[in-house]
CSV table of C-alpha atoms in Angstrom, one decimal:
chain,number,residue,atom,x,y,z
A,765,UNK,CA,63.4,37.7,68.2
A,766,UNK,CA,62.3,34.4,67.4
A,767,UNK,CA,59.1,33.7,65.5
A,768,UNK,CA,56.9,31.1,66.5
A,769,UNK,CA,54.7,29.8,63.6
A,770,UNK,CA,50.4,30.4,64.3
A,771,UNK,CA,49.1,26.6,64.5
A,772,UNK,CA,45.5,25.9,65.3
A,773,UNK,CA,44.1,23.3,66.1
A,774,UNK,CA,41.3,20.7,65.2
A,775,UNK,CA,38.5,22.4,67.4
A,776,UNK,CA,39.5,25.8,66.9
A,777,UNK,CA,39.3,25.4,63.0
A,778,UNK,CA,36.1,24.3,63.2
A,779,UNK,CA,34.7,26.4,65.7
A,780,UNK,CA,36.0,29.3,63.3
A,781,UNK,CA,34.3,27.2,60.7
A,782,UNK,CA,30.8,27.2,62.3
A,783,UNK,CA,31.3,30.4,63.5
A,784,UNK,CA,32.1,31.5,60.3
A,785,UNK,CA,28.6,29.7,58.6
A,786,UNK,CA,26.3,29.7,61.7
A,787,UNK,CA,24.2,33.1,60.4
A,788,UNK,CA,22.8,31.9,56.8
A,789,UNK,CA,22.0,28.4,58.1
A,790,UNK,CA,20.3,29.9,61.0
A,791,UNK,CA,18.0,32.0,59.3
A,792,UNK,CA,16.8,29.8,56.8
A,793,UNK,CA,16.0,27.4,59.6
A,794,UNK,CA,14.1,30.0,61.3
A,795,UNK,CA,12.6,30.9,57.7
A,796,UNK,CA,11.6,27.7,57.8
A,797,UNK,CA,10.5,27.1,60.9
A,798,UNK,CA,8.5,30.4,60.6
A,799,UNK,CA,6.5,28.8,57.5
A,800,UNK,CA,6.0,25.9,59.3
A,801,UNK,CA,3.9,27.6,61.7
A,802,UNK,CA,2.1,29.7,59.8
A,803,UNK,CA,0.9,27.2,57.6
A,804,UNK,CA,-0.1,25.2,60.5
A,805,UNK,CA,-2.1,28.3,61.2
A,806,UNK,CA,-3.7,28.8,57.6
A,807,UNK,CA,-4.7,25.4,58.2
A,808,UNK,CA,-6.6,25.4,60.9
A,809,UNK,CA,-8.6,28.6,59.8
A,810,UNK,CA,-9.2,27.6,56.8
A,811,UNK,CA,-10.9,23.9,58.4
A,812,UNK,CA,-12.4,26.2,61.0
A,813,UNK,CA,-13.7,28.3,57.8
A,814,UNK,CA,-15.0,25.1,56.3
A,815,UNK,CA,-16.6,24.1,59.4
A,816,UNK,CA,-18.8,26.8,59.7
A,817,UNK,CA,-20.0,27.1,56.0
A,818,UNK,CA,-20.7,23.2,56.0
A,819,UNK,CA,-22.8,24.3,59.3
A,820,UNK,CA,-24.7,27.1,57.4
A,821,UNK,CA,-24.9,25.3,54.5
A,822,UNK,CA,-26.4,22.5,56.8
A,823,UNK,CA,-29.2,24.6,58.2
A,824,UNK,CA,-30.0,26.5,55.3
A,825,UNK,CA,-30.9,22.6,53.6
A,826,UNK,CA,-32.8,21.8,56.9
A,827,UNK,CA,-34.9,25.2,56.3
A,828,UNK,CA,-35.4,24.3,52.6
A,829,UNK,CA,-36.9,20.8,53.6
A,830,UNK,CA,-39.1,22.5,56.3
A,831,UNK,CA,-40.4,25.0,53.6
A,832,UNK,CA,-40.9,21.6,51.2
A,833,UNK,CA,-42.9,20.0,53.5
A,834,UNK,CA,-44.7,22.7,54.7
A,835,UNK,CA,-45.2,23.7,50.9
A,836,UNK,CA,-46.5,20.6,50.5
A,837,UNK,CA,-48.8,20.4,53.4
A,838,UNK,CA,-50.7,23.7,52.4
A,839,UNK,CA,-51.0,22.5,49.0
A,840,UNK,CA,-53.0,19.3,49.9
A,841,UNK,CA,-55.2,21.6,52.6
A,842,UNK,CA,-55.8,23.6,49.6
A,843,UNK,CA,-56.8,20.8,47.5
A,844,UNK,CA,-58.8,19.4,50.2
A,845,UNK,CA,-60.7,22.9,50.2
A,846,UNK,CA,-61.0,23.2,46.9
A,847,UNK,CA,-62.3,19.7,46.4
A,848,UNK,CA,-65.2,20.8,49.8
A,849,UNK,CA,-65.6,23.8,48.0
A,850,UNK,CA,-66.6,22.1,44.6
A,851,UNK,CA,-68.8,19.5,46.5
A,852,UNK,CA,-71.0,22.3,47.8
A,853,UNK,CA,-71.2,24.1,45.1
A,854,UNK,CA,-72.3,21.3,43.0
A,855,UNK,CA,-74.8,21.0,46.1
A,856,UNK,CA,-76.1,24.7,46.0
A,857,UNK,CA,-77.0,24.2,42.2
A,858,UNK,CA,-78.6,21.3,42.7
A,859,UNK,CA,-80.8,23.7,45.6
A,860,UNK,CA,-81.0,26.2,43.6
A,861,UNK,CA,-82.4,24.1,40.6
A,862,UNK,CA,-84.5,22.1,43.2
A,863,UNK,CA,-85.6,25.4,44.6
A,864,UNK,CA,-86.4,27.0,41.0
A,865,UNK,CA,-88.3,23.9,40.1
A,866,UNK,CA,-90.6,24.6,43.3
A,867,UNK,CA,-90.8,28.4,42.5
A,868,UNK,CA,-92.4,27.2,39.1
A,869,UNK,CA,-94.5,24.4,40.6
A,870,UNK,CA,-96.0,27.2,42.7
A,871,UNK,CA,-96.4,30.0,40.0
A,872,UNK,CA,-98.3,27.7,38.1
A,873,UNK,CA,-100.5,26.7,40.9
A,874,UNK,CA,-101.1,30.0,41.8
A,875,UNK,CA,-101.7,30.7,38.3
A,876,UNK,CA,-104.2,27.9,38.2
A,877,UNK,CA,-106.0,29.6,41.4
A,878,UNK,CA,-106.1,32.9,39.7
A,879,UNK,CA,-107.8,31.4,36.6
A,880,UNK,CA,-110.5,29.5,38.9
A,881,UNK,CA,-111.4,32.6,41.1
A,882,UNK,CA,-111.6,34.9,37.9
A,883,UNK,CA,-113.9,32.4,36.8
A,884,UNK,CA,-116.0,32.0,39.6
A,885,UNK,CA,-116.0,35.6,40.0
A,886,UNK,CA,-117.5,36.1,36.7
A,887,UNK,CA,-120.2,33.7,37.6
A,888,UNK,CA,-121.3,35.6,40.7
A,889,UNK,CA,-124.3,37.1,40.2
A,890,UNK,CA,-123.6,39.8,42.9
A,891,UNK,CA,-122.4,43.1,41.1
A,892,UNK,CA,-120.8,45.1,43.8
A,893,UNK,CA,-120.7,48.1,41.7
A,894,UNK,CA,-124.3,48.6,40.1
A,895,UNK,CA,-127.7,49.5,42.9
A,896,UNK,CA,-129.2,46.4,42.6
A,897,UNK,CA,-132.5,48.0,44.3
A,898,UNK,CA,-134.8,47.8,42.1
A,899,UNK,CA,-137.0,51.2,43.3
A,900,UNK,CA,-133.7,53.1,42.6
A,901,UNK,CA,-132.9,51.9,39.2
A,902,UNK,CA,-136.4,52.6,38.3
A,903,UNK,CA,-135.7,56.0,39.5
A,904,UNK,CA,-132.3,56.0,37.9
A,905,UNK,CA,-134.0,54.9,34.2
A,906,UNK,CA,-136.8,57.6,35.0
A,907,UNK,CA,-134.4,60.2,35.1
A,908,UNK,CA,-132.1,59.5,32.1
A,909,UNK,CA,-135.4,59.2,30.0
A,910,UNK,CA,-136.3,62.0,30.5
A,911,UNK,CA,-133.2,64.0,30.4
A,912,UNK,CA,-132.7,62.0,27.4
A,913,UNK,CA,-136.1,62.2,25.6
A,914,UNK,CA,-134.4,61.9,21.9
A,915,UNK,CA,-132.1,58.7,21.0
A,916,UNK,CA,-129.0,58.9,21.0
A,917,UNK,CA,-127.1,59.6,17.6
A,918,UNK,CA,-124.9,57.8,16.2
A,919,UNK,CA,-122.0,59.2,14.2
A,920,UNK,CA,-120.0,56.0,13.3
A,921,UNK,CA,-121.2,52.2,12.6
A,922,UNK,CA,-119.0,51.3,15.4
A,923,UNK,CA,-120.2,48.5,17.1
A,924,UNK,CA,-117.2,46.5,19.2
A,925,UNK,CA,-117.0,46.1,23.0
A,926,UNK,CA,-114.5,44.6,25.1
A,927,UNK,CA,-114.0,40.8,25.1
A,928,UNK,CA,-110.9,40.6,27.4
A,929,UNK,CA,-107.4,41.8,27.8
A,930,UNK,CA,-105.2,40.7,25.3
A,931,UNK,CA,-102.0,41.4,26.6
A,932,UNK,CA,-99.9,43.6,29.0
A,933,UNK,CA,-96.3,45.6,27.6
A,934,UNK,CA,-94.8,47.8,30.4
A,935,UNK,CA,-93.0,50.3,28.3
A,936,UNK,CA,-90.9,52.4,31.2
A,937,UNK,CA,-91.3,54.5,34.9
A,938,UNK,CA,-91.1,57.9,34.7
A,939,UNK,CA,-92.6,60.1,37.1
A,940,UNK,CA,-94.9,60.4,40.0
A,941,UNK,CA,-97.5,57.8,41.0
A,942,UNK,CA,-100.4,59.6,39.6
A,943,UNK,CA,-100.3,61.1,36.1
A,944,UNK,CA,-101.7,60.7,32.4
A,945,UNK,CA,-99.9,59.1,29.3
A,946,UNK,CA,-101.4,59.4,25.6
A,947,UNK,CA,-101.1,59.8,22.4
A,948,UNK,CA,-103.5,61.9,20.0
A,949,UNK,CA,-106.4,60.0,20.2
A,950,UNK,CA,-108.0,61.7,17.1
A,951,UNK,CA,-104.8,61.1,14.7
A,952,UNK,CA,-102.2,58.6,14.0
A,953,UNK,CA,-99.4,61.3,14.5
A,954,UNK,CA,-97.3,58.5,16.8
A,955,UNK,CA,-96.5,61.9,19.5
A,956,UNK,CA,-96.2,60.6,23.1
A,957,UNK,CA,-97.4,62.9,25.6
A,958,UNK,CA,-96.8,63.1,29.1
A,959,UNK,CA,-98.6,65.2,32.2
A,960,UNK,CA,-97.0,63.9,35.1
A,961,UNK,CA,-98.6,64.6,38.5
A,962,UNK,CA,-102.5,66.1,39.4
A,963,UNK,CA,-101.7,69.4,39.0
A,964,UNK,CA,-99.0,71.2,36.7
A,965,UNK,CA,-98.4,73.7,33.4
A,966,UNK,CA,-95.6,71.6,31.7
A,967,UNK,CA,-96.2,68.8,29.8
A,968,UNK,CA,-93.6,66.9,27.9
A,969,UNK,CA,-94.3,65.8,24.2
A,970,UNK,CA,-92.0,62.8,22.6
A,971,UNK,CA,-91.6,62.0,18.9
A,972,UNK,CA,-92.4,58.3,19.0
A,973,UNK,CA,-92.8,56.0,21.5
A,974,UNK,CA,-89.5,54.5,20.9
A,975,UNK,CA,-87.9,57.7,21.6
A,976,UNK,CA,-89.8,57.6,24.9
A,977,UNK,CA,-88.9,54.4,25.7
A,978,UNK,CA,-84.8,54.7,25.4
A,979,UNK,CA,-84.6,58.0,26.8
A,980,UNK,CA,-83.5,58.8,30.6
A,981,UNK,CA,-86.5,60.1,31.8
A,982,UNK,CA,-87.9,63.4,30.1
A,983,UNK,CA,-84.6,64.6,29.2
A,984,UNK,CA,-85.0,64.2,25.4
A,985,UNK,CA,-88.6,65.2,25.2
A,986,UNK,CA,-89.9,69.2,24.1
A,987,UNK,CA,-91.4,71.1,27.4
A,988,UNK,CA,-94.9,72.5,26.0
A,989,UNK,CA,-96.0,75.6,28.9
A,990,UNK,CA,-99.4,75.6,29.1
A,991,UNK,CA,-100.9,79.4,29.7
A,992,UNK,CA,-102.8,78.0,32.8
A,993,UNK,CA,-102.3,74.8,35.4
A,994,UNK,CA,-104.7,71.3,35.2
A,995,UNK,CA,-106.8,70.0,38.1
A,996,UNK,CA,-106.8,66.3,38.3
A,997,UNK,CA,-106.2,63.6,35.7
A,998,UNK,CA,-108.6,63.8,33.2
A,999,UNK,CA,-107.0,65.6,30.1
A,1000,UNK,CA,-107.5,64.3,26.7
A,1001,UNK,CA,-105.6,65.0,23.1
A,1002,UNK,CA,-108.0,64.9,20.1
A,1003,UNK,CA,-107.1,66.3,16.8
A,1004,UNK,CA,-104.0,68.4,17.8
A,1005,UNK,CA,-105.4,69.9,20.5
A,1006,UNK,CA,-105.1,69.2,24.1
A,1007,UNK,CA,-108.2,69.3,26.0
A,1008,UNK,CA,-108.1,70.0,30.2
A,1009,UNK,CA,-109.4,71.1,33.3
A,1010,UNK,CA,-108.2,74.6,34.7
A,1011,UNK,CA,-107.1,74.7,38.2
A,1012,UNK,CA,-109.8,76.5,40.0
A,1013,UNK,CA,-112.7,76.4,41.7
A,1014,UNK,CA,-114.6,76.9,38.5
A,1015,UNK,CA,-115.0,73.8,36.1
A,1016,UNK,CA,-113.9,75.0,33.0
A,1017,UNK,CA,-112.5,73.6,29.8
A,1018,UNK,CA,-109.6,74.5,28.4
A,1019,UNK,CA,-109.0,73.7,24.7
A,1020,UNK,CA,-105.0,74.1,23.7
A,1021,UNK,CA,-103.7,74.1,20.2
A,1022,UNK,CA,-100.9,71.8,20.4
A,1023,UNK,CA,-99.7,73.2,16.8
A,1024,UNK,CA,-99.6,77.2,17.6
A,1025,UNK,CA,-99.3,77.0,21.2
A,1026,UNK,CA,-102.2,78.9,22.3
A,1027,UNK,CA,-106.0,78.6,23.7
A,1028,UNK,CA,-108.1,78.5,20.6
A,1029,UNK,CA,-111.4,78.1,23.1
A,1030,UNK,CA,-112.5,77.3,26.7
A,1031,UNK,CA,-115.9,76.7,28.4
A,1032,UNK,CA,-117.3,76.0,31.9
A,1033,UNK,CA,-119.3,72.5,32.3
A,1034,UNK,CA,-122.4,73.2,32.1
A,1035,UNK,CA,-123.0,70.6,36.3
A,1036,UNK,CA,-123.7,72.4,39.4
A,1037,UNK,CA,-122.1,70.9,42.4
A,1038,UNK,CA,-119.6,68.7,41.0
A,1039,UNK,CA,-118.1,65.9,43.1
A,1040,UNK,CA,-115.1,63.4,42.1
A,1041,UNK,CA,-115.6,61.0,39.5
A,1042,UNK,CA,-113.7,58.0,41.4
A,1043,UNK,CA,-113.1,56.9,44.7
A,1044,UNK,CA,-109.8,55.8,44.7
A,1045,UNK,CA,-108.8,59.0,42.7
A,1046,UNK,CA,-110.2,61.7,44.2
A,1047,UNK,CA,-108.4,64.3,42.3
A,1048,UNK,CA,-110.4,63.8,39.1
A,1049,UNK,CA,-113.3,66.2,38.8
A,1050,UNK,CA,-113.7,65.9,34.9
A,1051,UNK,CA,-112.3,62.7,33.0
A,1052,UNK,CA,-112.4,63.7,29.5
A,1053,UNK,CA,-112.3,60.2,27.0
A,1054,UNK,CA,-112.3,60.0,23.2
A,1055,UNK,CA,-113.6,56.6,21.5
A,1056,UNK,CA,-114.7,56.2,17.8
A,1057,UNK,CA,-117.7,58.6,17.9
A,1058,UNK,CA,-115.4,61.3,19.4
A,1059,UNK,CA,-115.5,63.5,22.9
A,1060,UNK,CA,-116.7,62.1,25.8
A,1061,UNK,CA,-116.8,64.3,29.6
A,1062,UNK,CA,-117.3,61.6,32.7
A,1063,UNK,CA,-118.5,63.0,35.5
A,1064,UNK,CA,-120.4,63.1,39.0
A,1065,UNK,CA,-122.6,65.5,40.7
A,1066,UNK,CA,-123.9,65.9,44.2
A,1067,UNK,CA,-127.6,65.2,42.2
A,1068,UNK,CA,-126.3,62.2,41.4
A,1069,UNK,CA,-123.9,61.6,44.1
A,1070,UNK,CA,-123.6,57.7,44.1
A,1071,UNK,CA,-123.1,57.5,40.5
A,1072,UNK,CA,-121.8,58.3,37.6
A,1073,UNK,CA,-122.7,60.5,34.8
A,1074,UNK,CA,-121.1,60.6,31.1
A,1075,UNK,CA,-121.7,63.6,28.6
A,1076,UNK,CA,-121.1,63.9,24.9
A,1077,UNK,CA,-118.8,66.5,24.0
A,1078,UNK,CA,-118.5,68.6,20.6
A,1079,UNK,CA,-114.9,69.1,20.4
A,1080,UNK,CA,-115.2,72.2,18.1
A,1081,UNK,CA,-117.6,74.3,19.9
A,1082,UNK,CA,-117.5,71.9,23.7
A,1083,UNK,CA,-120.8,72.9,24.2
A,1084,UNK,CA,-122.7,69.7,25.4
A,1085,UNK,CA,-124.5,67.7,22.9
A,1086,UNK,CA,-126.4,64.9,25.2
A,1087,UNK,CA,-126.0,63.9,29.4
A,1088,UNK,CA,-126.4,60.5,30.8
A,1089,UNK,CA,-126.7,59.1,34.2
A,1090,UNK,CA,-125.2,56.1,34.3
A,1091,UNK,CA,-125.8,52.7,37.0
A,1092,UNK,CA,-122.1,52.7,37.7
A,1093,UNK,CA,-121.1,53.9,41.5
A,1094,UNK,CA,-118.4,56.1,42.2
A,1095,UNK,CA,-117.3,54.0,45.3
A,1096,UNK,CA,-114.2,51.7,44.6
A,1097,UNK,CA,-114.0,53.6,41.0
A,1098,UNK,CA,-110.2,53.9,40.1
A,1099,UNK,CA,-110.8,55.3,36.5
A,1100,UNK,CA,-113.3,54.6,32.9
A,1101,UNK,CA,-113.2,55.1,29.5
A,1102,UNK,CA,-115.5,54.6,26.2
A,1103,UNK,CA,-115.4,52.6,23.1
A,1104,UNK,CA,-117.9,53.1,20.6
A,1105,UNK,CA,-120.2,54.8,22.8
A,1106,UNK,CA,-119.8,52.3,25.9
A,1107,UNK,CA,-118.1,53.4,29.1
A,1108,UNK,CA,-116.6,50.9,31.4
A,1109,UNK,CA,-115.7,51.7,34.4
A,1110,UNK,CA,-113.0,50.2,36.4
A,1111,UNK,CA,-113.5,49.4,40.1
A,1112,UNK,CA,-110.5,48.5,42.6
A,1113,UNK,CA,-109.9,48.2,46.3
A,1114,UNK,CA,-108.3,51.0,48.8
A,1115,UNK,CA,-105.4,47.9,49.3
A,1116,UNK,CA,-104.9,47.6,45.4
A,1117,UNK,CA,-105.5,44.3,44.2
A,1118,UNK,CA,-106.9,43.4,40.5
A,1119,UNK,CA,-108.6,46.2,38.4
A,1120,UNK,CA,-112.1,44.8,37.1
A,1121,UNK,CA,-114.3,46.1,34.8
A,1122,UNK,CA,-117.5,45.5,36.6
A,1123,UNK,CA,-120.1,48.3,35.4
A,1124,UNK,CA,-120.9,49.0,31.6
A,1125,UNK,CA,-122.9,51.8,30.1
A,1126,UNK,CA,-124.1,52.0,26.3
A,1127,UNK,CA,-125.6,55.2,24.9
A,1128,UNK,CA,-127.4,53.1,22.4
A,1129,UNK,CA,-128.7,50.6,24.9
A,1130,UNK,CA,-127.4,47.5,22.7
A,1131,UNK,CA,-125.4,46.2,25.9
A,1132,UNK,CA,-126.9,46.2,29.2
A,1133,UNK,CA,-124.7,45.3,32.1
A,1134,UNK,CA,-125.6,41.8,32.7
A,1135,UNK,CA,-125.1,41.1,29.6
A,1136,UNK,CA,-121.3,42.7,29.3
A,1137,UNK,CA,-118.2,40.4,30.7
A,1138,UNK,CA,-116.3,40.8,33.7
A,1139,UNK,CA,-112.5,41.7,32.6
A,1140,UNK,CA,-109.7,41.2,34.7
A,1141,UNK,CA,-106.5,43.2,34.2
A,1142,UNK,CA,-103.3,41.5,35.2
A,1143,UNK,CA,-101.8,42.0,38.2
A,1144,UNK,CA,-99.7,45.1,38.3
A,1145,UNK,CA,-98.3,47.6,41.3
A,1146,UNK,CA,-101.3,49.8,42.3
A,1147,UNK,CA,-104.2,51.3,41.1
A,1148,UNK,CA,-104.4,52.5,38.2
A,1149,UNK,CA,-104.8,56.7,38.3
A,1150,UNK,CA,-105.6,57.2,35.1
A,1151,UNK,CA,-106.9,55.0,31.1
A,1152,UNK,CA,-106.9,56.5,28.3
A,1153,UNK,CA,-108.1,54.1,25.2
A,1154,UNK,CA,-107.0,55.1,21.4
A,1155,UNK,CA,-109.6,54.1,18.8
A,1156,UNK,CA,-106.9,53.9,16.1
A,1157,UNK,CA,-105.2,51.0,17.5
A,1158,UNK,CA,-107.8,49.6,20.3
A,1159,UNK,CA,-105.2,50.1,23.0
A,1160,UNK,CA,-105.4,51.3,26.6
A,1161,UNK,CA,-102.6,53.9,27.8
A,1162,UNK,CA,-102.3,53.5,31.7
A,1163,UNK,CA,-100.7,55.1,34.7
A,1164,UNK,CA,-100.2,53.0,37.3
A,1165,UNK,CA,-97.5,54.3,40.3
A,1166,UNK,CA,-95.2,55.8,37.9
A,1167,UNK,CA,-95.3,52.9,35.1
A,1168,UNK,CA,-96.3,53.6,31.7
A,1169,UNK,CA,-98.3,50.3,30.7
A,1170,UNK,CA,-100.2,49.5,27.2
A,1171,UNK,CA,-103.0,46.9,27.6
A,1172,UNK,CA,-104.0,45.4,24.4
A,1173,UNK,CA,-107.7,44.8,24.1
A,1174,UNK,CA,-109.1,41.9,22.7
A,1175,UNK,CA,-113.1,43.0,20.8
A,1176,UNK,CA,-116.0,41.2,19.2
A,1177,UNK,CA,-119.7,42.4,18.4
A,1178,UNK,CA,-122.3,43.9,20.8
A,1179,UNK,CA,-124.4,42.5,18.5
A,1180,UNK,CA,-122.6,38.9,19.3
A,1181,UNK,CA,-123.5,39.5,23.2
């Protein structure tokens, strides 16, 4: 058999050639084709990415100029506030000031007032407090003569009476709005003592009237018990002993030994039908005063009823050494006291206004009441319930609603009257 040689021809070779390369040249096309795309893609999320940051980024710069200006506008408000605010406060000073300088301009008028009226009170001749009937002094002078038959006896060359009041401390408030503030009247011990109310059994004994002063009340004082309760306002301290009415119907005297703690003597005053010493303090049956010549009992009896009386006490035995009736009334009568045998009595209103002294007494008739000087206390917050003066340092120790005052007195001569 003949053989008949394999030719091919020009198309078929290179159809077998393509063939033969076709599958590598296609894929990387596709490859390529494929990361043409997807870049495309990347592309056009990462612009779309930018697009939307550059947005955000956009608004968030619009919100940061909005908080700017608005930053801005509330900081010139404030300043605008703070510039109105200054303005009228430099404008309340200069009201306040204005107003302070008016408050003065008035003090000192009133002041001025006060000061004229004092003076023309002292010129009145009218004296509210004395019986200006001449039939009844008379009668007055008759009786005290002749209770009084013997001249009074002098223990001490004591001769001062009140010119005016010096000056006013109030020292502190403790208490109610009637009581009775002291020291020992007969000693310079420097003990406070304190009776607080118009009746009571504890009274309350400082060292020093500093220590009263800076202390809260009564909390640092020493509680003394008395064995029996006061009546009124009227207690005196003379020589380390406490001197007092009982609480009772009977008038009696109680003498207390500050030192040992006990009664060393008591004694009923010798005054049938006693009445209250003052007006305005009607709780006082027996005001008990110490001056330079010693113990003193004020008093008023229904003999007497318009007046009142003054005894001289002996504060060893308290029998009674001498009794006067005095030209002072009990009406309008807040409270009294003596100084070297002089009582003065101090006179008020029921609407407290200024104390006065407006009656005086002498035992040794050197100083009649004409002749004696009105004295005006300064104003203060009531009346005052209770005065006690110290002959050691010519002071007066008042009660006045709840304030513990010292008045300083200022003296001269009776014999300069």
């Amino acid at each position: 058999m003949r053989a008949f040689p394999l030719r091919l021809s020009y198309a078929h070779k290179h159809t077998l050639s393509v063939s033969n390369q076709s599958p590598p040249v296609f894929k990387m096309r596709a490859l390529q084709l494929l990361v043409l795309v997807l870049s495309g893609l990347v592309g056009a999320q990462q612009q779309a990415l930018m697009d939307y940051l550059e947005r955000r980024l956009l608004a968030i710069e619009d919100r940061i100029s909005l908080w700017h200006e608005q930053t801005s506008r509330y900081a010139s408000e404030l300043r605008e506030f703070k510039q109105q605010m200054v303005s009228q406060l430099e404008g309340l000073d200069k009201s306040k000031e204005a107003l302070r300088s008016e408050l003065d301009t008035v003090g000192t008028r009133v002041d001025r007032v006060e000061r004229e009226m004092d003076y023309l009170e002292t010129q009145n001749g009218v004296q509210p407090c004395v019986d200006v009937d001449d039939k009844l002094v008379e009668q007055q002078v008759t009786v005290v003569k002749e209770r009084n038959k013997a001249k009074y006896a002098k223990l001490t060359d004591c001769s001062d009476m009140i010119s005016s009041i010096k000056a006013m401390k109030i020292l502190k408030r403790v208490g109610g709005a009637k009581g009775m503030w002291t020291k020992d009247m007969g000693s310079a011990t420097g003990k406070v003592y304190i009776l607080n109310g118009t009746e009571g059994n504890t009274m309350y004994e400082f060292g020093t009237v500093r220590e009263f002063t800076s202390s809260q009340g009564t909390s640092a004082a020493t509680s003394v018990q008395l064995p029996s309760a006061w009546r009124g306002l009227g207690h005196a301290i003379y020589n380390n002993h406490l001197h007092y009415l009982k609480q009772g119907e009977e008038m009696k005297l109680i003498k207390f030994d500050l030192q040992k703690n006990i009664v060393v003597d008591s004694a009923v005053f010798p005054a049938k039908n006693q009445l209250p010493v003052y007006g305005l303090n009607p709780e006082t049956f027996i005001d008990l005063a110490v001056d330079e010549e010693g113990l003193w009992a004020i008093y008023a009896t229904q003999e007497n009823e318009r007046h009142i009386s003054l005894a001289k006490i002996d504060p060893k035995t308290l029998d009674i050494e001498q009794m006067w009736d005095t030209p002072c009334v009990r009406e309008n009568a807040e409270a009294a006291f003596v100084i070297c045998g002089t009582i003065y009595v101090v006179y008020n209103s029921k609407l407290p206004s200024r104390s006065r002294i407006q009656c005086v007494f002498d035992v040794s008739d050197m100083v009649t009441n004409d002749d004696a000087p009105h004295v005006y206390f300064p104003k203060r917050y009531g009346t005052h319930a209770s005065l006690k003066y110290s002959p050691v340092e010519q002071l007066l120790y008042a009660w006045d609603d709840g304030y513990q005052i010292l008045y300083k007195l200022q003296m001269k001569k009776k014999l300069d009257v």
